[in-house]
PDB file of C-alpha atoms in Angstrom:
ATOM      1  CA  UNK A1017      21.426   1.946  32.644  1.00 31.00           C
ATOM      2  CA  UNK A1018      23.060   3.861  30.153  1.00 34.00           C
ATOM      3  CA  UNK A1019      21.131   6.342  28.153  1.00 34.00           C
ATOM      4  CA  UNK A1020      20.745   4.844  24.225  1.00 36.00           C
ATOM      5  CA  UNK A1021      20.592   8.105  21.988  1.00 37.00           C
ATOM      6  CA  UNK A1022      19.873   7.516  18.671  1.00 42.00           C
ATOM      7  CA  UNK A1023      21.447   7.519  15.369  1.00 48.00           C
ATOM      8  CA  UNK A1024      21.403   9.771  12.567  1.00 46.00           C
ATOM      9  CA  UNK A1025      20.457   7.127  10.591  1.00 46.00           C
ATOM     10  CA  UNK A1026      17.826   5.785  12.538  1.00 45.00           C
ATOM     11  CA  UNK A1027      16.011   9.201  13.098  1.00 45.00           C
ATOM     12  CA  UNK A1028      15.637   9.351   9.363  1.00 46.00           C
ATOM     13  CA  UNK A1029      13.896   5.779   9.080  1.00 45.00           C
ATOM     14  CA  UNK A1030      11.542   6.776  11.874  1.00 44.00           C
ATOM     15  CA  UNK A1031      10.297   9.847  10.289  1.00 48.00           C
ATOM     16  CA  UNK A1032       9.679   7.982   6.348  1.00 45.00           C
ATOM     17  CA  UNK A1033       7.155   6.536   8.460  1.00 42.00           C
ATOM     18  CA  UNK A1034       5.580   9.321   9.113  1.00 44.00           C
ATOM     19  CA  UNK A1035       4.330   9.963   5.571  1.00 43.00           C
ATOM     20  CA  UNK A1036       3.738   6.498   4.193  1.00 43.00           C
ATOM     21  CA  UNK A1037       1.179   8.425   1.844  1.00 49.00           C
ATOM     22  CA  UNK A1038       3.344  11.105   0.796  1.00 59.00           C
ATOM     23  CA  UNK A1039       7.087  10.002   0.773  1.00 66.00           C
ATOM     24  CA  UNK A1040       8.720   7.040  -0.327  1.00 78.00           C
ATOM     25  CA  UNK A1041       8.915   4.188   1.990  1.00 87.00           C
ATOM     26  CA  UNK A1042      12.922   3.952   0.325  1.00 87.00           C
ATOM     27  CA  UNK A1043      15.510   6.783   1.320  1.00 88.00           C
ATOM     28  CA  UNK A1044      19.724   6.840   1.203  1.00 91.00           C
ATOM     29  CA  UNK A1045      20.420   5.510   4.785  1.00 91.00           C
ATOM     30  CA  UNK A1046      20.820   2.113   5.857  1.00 93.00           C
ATOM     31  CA  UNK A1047      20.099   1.018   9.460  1.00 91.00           C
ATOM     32  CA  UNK A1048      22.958  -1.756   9.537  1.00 93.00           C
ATOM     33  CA  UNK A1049      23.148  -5.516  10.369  1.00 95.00           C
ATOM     34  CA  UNK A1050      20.609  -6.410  12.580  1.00 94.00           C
ATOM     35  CA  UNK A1051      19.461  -2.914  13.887  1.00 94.00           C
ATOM     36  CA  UNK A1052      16.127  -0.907  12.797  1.00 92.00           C
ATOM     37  CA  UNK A1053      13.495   0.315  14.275  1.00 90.00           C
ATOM     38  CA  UNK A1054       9.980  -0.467  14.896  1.00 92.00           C
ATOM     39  CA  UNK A1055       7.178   2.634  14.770  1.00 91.00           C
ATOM     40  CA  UNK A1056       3.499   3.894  15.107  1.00 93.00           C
ATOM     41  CA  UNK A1057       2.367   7.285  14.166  1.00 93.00           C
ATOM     42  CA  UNK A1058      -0.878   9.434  13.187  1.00 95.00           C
ATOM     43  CA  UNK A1059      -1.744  11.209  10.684  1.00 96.00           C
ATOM     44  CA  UNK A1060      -4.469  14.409  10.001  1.00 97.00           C
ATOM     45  CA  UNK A1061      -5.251  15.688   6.962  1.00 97.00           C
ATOM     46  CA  UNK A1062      -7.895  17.699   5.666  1.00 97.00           C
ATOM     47  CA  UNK A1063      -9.233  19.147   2.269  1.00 97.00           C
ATOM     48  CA  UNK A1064     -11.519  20.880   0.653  1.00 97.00           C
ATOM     49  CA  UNK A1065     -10.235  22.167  -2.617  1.00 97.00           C
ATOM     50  CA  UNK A1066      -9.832  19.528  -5.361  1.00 97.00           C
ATOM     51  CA  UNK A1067      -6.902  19.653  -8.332  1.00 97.00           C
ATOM     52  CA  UNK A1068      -9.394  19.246 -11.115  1.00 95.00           C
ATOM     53  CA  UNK A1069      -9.361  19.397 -15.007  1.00 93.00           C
ATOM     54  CA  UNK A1070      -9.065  22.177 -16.496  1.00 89.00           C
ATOM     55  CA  UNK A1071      -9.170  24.433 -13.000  1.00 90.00           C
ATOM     56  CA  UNK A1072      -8.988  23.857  -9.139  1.00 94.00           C
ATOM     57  CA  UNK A1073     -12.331  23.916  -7.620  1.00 95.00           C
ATOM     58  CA  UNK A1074     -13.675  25.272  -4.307  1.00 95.00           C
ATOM     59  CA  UNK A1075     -15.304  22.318  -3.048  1.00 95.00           C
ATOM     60  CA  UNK A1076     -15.508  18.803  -3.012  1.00 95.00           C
ATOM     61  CA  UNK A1077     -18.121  17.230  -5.301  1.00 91.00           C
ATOM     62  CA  UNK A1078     -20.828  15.701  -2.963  1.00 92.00           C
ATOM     63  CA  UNK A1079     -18.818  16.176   0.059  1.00 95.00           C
ATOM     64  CA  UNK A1080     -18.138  19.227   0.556  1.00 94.00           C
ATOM     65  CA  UNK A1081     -14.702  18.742   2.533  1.00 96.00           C
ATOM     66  CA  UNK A1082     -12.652  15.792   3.352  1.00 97.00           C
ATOM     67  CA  UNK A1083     -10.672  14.943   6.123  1.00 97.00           C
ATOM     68  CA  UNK A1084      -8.629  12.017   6.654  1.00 97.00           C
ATOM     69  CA  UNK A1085      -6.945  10.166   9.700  1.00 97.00           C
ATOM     70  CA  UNK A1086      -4.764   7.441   9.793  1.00 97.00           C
ATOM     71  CA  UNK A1087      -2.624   5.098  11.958  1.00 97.00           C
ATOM     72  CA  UNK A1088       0.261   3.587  10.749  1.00 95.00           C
ATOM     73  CA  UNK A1089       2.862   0.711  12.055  1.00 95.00           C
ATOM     74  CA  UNK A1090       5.778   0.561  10.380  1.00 93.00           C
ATOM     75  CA  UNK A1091       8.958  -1.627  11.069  1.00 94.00           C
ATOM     76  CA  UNK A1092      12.339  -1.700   9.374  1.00 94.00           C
ATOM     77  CA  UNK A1093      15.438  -4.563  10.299  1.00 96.00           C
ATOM     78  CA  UNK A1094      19.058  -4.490   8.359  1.00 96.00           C
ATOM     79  CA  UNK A1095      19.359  -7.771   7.439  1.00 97.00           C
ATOM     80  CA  UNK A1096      23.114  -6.809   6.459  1.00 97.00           C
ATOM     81  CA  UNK A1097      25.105  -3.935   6.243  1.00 96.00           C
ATOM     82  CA  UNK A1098      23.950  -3.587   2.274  1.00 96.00           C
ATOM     83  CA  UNK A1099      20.462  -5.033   2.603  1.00 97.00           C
ATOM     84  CA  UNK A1100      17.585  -3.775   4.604  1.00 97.00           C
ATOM     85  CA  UNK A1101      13.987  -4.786   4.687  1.00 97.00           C
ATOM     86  CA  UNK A1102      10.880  -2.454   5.795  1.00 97.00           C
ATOM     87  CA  UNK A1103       7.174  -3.155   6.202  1.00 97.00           C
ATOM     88  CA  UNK A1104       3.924  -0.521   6.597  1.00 96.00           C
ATOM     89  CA  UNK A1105       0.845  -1.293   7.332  1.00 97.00           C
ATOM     90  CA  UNK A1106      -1.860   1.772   8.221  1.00 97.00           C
ATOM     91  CA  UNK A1107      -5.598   1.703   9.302  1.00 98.00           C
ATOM     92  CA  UNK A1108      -7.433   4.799   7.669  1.00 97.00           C
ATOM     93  CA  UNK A1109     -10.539   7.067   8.486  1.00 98.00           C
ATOM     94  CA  UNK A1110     -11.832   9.314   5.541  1.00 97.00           C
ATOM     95  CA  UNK A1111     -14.687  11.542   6.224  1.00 97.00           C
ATOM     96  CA  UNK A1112     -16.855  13.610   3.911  1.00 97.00           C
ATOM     97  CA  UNK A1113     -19.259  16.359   5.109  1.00 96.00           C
ATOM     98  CA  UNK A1114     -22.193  15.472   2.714  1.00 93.00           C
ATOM     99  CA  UNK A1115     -25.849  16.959   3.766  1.00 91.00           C
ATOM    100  CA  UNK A1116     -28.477  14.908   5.557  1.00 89.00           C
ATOM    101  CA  UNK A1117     -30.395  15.428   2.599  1.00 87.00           C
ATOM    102  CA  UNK A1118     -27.786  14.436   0.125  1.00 84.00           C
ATOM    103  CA  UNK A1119     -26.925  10.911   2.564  1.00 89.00           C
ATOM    104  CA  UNK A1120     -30.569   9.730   2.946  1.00 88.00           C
ATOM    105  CA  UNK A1121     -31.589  10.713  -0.739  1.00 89.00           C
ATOM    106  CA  UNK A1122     -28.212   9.141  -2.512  1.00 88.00           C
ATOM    107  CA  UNK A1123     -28.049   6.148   0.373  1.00 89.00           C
ATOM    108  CA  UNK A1124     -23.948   7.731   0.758  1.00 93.00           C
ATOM    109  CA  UNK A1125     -22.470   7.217   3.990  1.00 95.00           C
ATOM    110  CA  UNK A1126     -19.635   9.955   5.117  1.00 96.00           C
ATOM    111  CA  UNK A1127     -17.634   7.880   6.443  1.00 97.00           C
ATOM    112  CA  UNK A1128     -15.334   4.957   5.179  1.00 97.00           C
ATOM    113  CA  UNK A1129     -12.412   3.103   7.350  1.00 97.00           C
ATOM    114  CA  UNK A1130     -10.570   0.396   7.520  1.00 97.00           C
ATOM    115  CA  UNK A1131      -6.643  -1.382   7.229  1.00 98.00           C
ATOM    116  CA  UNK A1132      -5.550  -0.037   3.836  1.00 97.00           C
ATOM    117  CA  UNK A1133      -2.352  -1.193   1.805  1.00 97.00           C
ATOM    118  CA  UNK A1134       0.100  -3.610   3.111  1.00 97.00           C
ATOM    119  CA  UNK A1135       3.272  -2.733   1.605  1.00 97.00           C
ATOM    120  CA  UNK A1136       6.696  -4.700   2.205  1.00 97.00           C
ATOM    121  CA  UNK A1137      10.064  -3.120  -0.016  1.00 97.00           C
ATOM    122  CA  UNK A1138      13.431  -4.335   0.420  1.00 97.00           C
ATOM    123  CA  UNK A1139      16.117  -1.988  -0.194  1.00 97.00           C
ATOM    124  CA  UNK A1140      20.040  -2.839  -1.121  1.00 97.00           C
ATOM    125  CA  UNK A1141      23.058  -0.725  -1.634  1.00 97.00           C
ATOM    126  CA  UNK A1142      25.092  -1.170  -4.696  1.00 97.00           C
ATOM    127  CA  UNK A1143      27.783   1.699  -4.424  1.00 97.00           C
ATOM    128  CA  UNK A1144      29.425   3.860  -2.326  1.00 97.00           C
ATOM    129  CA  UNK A1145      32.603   5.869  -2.904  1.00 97.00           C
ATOM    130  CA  UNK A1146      33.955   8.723  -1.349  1.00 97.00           C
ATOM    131  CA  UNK A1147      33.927  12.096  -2.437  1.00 96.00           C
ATOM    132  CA  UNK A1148      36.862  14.483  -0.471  1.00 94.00           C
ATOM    133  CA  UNK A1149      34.772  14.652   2.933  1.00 94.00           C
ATOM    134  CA  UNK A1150      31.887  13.456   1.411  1.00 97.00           C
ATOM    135  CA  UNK A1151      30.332   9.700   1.119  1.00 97.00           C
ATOM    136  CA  UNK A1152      28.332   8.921  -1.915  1.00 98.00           C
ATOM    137  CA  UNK A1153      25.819   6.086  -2.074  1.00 98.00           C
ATOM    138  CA  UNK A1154      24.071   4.712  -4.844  1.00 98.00           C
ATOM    139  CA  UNK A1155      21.183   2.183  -3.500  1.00 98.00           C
ATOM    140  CA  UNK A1156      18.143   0.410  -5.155  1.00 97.00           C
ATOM    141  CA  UNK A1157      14.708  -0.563  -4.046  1.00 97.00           C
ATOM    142  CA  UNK A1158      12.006  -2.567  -4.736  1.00 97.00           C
ATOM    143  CA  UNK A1159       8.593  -3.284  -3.138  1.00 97.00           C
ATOM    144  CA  UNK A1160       5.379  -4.612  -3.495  1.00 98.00           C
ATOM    145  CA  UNK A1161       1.760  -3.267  -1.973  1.00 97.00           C
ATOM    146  CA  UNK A1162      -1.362  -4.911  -1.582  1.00 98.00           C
ATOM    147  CA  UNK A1163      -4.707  -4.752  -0.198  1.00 98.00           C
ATOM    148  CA  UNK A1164      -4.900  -5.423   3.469  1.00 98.00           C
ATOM    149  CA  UNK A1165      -8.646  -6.109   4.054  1.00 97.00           C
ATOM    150  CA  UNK A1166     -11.290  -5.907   1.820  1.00 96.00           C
ATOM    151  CA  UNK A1167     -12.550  -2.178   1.538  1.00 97.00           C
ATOM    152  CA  UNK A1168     -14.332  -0.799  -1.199  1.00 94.00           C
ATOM    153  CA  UNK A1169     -13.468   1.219  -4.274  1.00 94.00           C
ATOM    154  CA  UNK A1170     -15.803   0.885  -6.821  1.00 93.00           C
ATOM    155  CA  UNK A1171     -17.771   2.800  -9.215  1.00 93.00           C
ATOM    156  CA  UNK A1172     -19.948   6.034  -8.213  1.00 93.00           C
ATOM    157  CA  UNK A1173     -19.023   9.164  -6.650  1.00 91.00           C
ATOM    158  CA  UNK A1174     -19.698   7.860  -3.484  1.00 93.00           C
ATOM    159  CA  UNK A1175     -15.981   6.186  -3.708  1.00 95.00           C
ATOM    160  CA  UNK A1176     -14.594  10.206  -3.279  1.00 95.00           C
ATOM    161  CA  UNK A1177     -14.340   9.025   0.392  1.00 96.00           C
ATOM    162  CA  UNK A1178     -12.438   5.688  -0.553  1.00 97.00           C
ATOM    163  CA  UNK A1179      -9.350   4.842   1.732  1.00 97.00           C
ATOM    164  CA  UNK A1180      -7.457   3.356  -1.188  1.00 96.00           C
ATOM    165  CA  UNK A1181      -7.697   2.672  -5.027  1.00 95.00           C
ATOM    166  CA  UNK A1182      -7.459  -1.886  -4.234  1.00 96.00           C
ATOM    167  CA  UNK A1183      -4.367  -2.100  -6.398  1.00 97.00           C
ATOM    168  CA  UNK A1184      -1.724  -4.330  -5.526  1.00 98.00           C
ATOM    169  CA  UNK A1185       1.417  -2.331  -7.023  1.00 98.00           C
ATOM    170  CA  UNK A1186       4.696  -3.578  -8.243  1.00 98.00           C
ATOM    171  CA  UNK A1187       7.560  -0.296  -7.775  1.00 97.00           C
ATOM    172  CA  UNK A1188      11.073  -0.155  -8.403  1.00 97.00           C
ATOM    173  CA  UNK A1189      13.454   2.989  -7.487  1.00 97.00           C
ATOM    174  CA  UNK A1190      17.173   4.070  -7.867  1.00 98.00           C
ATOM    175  CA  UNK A1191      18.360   6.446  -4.954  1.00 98.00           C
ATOM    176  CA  UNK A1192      21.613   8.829  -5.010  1.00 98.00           C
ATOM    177  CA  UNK A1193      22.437   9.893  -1.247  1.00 98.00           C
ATOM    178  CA  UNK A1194      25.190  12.752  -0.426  1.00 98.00           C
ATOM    179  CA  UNK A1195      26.292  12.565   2.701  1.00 96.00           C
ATOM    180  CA  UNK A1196      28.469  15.427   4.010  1.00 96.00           C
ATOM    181  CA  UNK A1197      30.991  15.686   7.226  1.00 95.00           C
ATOM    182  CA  UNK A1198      28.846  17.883   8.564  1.00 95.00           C
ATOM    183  CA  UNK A1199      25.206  15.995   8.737  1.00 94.00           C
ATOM    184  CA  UNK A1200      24.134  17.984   5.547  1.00 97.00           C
ATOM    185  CA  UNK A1201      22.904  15.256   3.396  1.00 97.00           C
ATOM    186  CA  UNK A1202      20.997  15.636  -0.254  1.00 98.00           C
ATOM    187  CA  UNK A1203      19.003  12.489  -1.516  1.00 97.00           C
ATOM    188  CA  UNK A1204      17.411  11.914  -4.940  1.00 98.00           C
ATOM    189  CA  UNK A1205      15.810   9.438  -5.909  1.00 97.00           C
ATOM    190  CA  UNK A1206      13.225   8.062  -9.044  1.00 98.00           C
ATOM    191  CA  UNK A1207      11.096   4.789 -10.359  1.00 97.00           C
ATOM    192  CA  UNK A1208       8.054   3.419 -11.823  1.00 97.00           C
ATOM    193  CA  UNK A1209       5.170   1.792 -10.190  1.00 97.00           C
ATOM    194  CA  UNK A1210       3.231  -1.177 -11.672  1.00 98.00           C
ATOM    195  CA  UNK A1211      -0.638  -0.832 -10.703  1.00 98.00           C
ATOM    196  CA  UNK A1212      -2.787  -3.472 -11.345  1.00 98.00           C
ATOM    197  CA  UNK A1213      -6.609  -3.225 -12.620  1.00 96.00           C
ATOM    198  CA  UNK A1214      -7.290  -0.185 -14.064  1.00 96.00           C
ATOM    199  CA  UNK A1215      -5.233   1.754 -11.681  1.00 97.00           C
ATOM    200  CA  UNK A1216      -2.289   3.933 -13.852  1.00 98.00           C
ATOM    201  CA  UNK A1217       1.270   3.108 -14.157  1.00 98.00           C
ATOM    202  CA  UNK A1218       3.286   6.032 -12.766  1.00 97.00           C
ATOM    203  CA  UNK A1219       6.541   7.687 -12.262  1.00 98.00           C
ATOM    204  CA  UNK A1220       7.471   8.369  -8.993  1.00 97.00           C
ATOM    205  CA  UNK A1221      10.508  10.999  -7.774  1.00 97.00           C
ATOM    206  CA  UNK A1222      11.607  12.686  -4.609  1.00 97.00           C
ATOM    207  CA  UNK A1223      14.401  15.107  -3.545  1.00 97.00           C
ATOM    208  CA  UNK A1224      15.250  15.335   0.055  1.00 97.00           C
ATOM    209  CA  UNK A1225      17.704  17.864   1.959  1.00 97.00           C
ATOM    210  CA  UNK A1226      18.081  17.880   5.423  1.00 96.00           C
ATOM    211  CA  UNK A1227      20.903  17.701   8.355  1.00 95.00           C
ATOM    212  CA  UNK A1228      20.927  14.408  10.105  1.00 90.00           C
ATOM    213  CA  UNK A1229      23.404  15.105  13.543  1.00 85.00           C
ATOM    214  CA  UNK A1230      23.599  12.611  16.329  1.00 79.00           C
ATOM    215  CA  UNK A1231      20.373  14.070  18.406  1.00 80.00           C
ATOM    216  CA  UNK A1232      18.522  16.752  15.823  1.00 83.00           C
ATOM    217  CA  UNK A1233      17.172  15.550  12.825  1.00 87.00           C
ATOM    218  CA  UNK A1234      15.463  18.034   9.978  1.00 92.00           C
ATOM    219  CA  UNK A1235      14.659  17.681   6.971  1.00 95.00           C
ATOM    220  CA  UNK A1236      12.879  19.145   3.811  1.00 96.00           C
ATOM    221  CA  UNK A1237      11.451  17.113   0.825  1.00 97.00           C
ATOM    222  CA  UNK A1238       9.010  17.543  -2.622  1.00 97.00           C
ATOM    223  CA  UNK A1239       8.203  14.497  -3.998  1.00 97.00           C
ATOM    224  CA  UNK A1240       6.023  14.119  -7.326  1.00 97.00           C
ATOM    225  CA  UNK A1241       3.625  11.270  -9.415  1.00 97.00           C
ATOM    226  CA  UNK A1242       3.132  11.574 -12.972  1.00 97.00           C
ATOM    227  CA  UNK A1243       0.465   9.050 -14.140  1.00 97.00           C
ATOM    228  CA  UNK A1244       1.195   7.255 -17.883  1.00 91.00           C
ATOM    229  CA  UNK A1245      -2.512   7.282 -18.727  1.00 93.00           C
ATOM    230  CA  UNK A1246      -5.837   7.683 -17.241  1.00 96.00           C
ATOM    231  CA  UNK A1247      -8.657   9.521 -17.132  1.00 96.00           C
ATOM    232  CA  UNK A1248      -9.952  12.830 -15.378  1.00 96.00           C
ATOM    233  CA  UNK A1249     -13.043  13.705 -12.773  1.00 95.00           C
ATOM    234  CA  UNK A1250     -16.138  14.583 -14.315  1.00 91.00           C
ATOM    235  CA  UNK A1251     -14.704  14.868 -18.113  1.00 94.00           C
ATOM    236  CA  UNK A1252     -15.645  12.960 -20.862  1.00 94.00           C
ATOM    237  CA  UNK A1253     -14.350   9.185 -20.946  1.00 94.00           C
ATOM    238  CA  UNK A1254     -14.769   8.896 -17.136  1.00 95.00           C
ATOM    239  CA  UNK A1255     -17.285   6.318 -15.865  1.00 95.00           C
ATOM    240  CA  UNK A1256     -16.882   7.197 -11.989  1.00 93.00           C
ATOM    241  CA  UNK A1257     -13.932   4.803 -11.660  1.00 96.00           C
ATOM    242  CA  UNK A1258     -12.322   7.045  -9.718  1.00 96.00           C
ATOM    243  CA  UNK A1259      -8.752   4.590  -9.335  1.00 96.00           C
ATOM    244  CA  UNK A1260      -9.039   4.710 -13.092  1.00 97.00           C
ATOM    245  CA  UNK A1261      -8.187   8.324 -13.288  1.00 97.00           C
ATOM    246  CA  UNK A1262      -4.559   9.916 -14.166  1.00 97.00           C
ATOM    247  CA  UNK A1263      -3.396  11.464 -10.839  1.00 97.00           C
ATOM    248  CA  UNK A1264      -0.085  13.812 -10.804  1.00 97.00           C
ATOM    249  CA  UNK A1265       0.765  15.751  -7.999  1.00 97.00           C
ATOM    250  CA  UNK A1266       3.738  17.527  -6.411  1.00 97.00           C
ATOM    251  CA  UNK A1267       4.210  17.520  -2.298  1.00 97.00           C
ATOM    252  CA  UNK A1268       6.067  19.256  -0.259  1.00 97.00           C
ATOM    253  CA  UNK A1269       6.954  18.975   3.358  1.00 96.00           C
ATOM    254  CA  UNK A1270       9.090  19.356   6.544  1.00 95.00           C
ATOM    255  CA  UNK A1271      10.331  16.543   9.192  1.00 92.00           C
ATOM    256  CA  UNK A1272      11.743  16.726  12.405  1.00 88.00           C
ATOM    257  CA  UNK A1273      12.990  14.465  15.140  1.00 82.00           C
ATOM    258  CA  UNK A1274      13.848  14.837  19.279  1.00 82.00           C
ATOM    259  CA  UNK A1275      15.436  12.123  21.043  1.00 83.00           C
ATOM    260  CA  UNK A1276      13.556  10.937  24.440  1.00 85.00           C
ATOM    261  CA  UNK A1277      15.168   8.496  26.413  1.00 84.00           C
ATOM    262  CA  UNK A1278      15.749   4.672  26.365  1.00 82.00           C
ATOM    263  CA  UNK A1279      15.563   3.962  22.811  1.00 83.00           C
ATOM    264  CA  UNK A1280      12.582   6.190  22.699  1.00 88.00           C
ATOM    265  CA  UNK A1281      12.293   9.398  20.090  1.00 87.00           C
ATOM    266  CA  UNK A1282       9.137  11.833  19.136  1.00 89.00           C
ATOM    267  CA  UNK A1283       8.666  12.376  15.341  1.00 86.00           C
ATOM    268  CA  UNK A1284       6.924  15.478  13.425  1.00 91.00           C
ATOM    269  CA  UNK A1285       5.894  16.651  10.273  1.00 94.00           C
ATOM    270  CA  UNK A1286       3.885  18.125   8.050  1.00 95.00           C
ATOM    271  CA  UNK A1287       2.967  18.250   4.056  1.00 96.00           C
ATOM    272  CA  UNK A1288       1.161  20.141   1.496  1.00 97.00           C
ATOM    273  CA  UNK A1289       0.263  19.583  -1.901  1.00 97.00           C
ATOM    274  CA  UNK A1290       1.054  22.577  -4.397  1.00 97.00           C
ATOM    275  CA  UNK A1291      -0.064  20.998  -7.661  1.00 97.00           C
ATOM    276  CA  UNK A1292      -2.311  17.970  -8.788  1.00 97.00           C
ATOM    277  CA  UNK A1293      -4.777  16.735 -11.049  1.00 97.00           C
ATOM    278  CA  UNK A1294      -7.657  14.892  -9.845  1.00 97.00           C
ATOM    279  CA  UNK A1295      -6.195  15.324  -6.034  1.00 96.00           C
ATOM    280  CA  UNK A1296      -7.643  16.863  -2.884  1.00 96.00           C
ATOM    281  CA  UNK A1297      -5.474  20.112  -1.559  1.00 97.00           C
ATOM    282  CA  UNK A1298      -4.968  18.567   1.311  1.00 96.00           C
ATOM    283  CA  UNK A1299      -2.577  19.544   4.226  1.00 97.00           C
ATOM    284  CA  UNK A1300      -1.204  16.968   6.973  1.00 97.00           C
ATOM    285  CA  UNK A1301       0.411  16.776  10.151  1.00 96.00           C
ATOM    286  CA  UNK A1302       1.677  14.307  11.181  1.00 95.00           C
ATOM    287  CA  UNK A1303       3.479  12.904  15.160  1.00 95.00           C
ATOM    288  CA  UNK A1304       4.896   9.900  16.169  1.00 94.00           C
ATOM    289  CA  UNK A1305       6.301   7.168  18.653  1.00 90.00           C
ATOM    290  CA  UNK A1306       9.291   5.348  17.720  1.00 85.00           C
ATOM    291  CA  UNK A1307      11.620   2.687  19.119  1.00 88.00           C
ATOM    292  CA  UNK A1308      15.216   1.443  17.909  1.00 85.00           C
ATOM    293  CA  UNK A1309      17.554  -1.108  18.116  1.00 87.00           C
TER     294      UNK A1309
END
């Protein structure tokens, strides 16, 4: 049988996956008429230093240090050439590191898992034109997430650990992709997320550079939240609602991609945050299994 190597394109749908909670689920390439891929990856992170008002502290309240692992299946299908539909789903593990004394006194547990957000987006590309050996491509996106089972995120600093803030959010996007002859591509790309509850409106931006070649995918990206309202950690006006509080942050991280064999390719990366407010330092890596058609 003939070896199947995999796309430029492709590669770069595979690795969004990768970073469900960091990047965008939306990016500048389009997988074509009935081709995508299908995807499951894991993800460790870890913290112990927490972006709070007005400085960064050393520790975790309660906890001590976090860390976090997650699985996540991910799909995406081109249901034409200008319309392409993607779905995510991850189970999550967050663990604190709270005493004995601390867990039997408060009744806290240090661990809480389960199947978090849901999240289906549909992406569509309006323009594309072409710029000397360049292509340009102006796309739009829209998707909606929701609660997948029915954890817990509710008042009381036990909720530090929470997998998820139980908001079913409404987000739309506009993306600018650059694609040179070369595989050097630059994407950009902004929008505004509708949270429901308490939960913050934001707005959401990334910026992506990478080279995407027919068997060697990297790439580097910072993406960024700016919450419209909301309150902060342990400052006056907050009632231990900890969804209710006005999170901004900035990311950065690195992706990477090598082709296997049959359809098959590996997919790493790995993530930092370099600013916040009211969010854990944490660092990820992050590997994966991925499939294409």
């Amino acid at each position: 049988m003939k070896q199947r190597y995999f796309s430029p394109i492709v590669v770069v749908l595979l690795l969004i996956a990768l970073h469900t909670s960091a990047q965008s689920l939306s990016n500048g390439f389009m997988s074509g008429r009935k081709h995508g891929s299908v995807s499951i990856s894991t993800t460790q992170e870890w913290y112990q230093q927490v972006y709070l008002v007005p400085e960064k502290v050393d520790r975790v309240p309660i906890f001590e240090r976090i860390q976090i692992q997650s699985v996540n299946l991910f799909a995406n299908y081109g249901i034409t050439d200008k319309i392409e539909a993607v779905v995510s789903l991850p189970y999550v593990r967050s663990e604190g590191h709270a005493g004995e004394q601390v867990i039997n006194d408060l009744g806290y547990t240090n661990v809480r898992q389960g199947l978090q957000d849901v999240t289906g987006l549909l992406k569509f590309k309006a323009y594309s034109t072409v710029l000397g050996s360049s292509v340009l491509n102006l796309l739009g996106a829209v998707s909606v997430s929701t609660p997948a089972s029915n954890y817990k995120s509710e008042q009381g600093l036990e909720y530090i650990i929470a997998i998820g803030n139980r908001a079913t959010k409404v987000s739309s996007s506009g993306i600018a992709h650059l694609q040179t002859a070369s595989g050097v591509f630059v994407t950009g790309q902004a929008g505004y997320s509708l949270r429901s509850g308490r939960v913050p409106n934001a707005f959401l931006a990334e910026l992506k550079t990478g080279y995407a070649g027919p068997s060697i995918y990297v790439d580097g990206w910072a993406t960024m939240q700016r919450s419209g309202s909301g309150t902060d950690i342990l400052q006056p006006g907050f009632d231990g609602f900890f969804p209710a509080t006005r999170v901004n942050f900035i990311r950065v991280g690195v992706s990477g991609f090598r082709p296997l064999a049959q359809g098959f390719g590996l997919v790493v990366g790995g993530s930092t945050y370099v600013a916040g407010r009211n969010v854990g330092k944490s660092t990820a890596v992050t590997g994966g299994l991925a499939y294409n058609f």
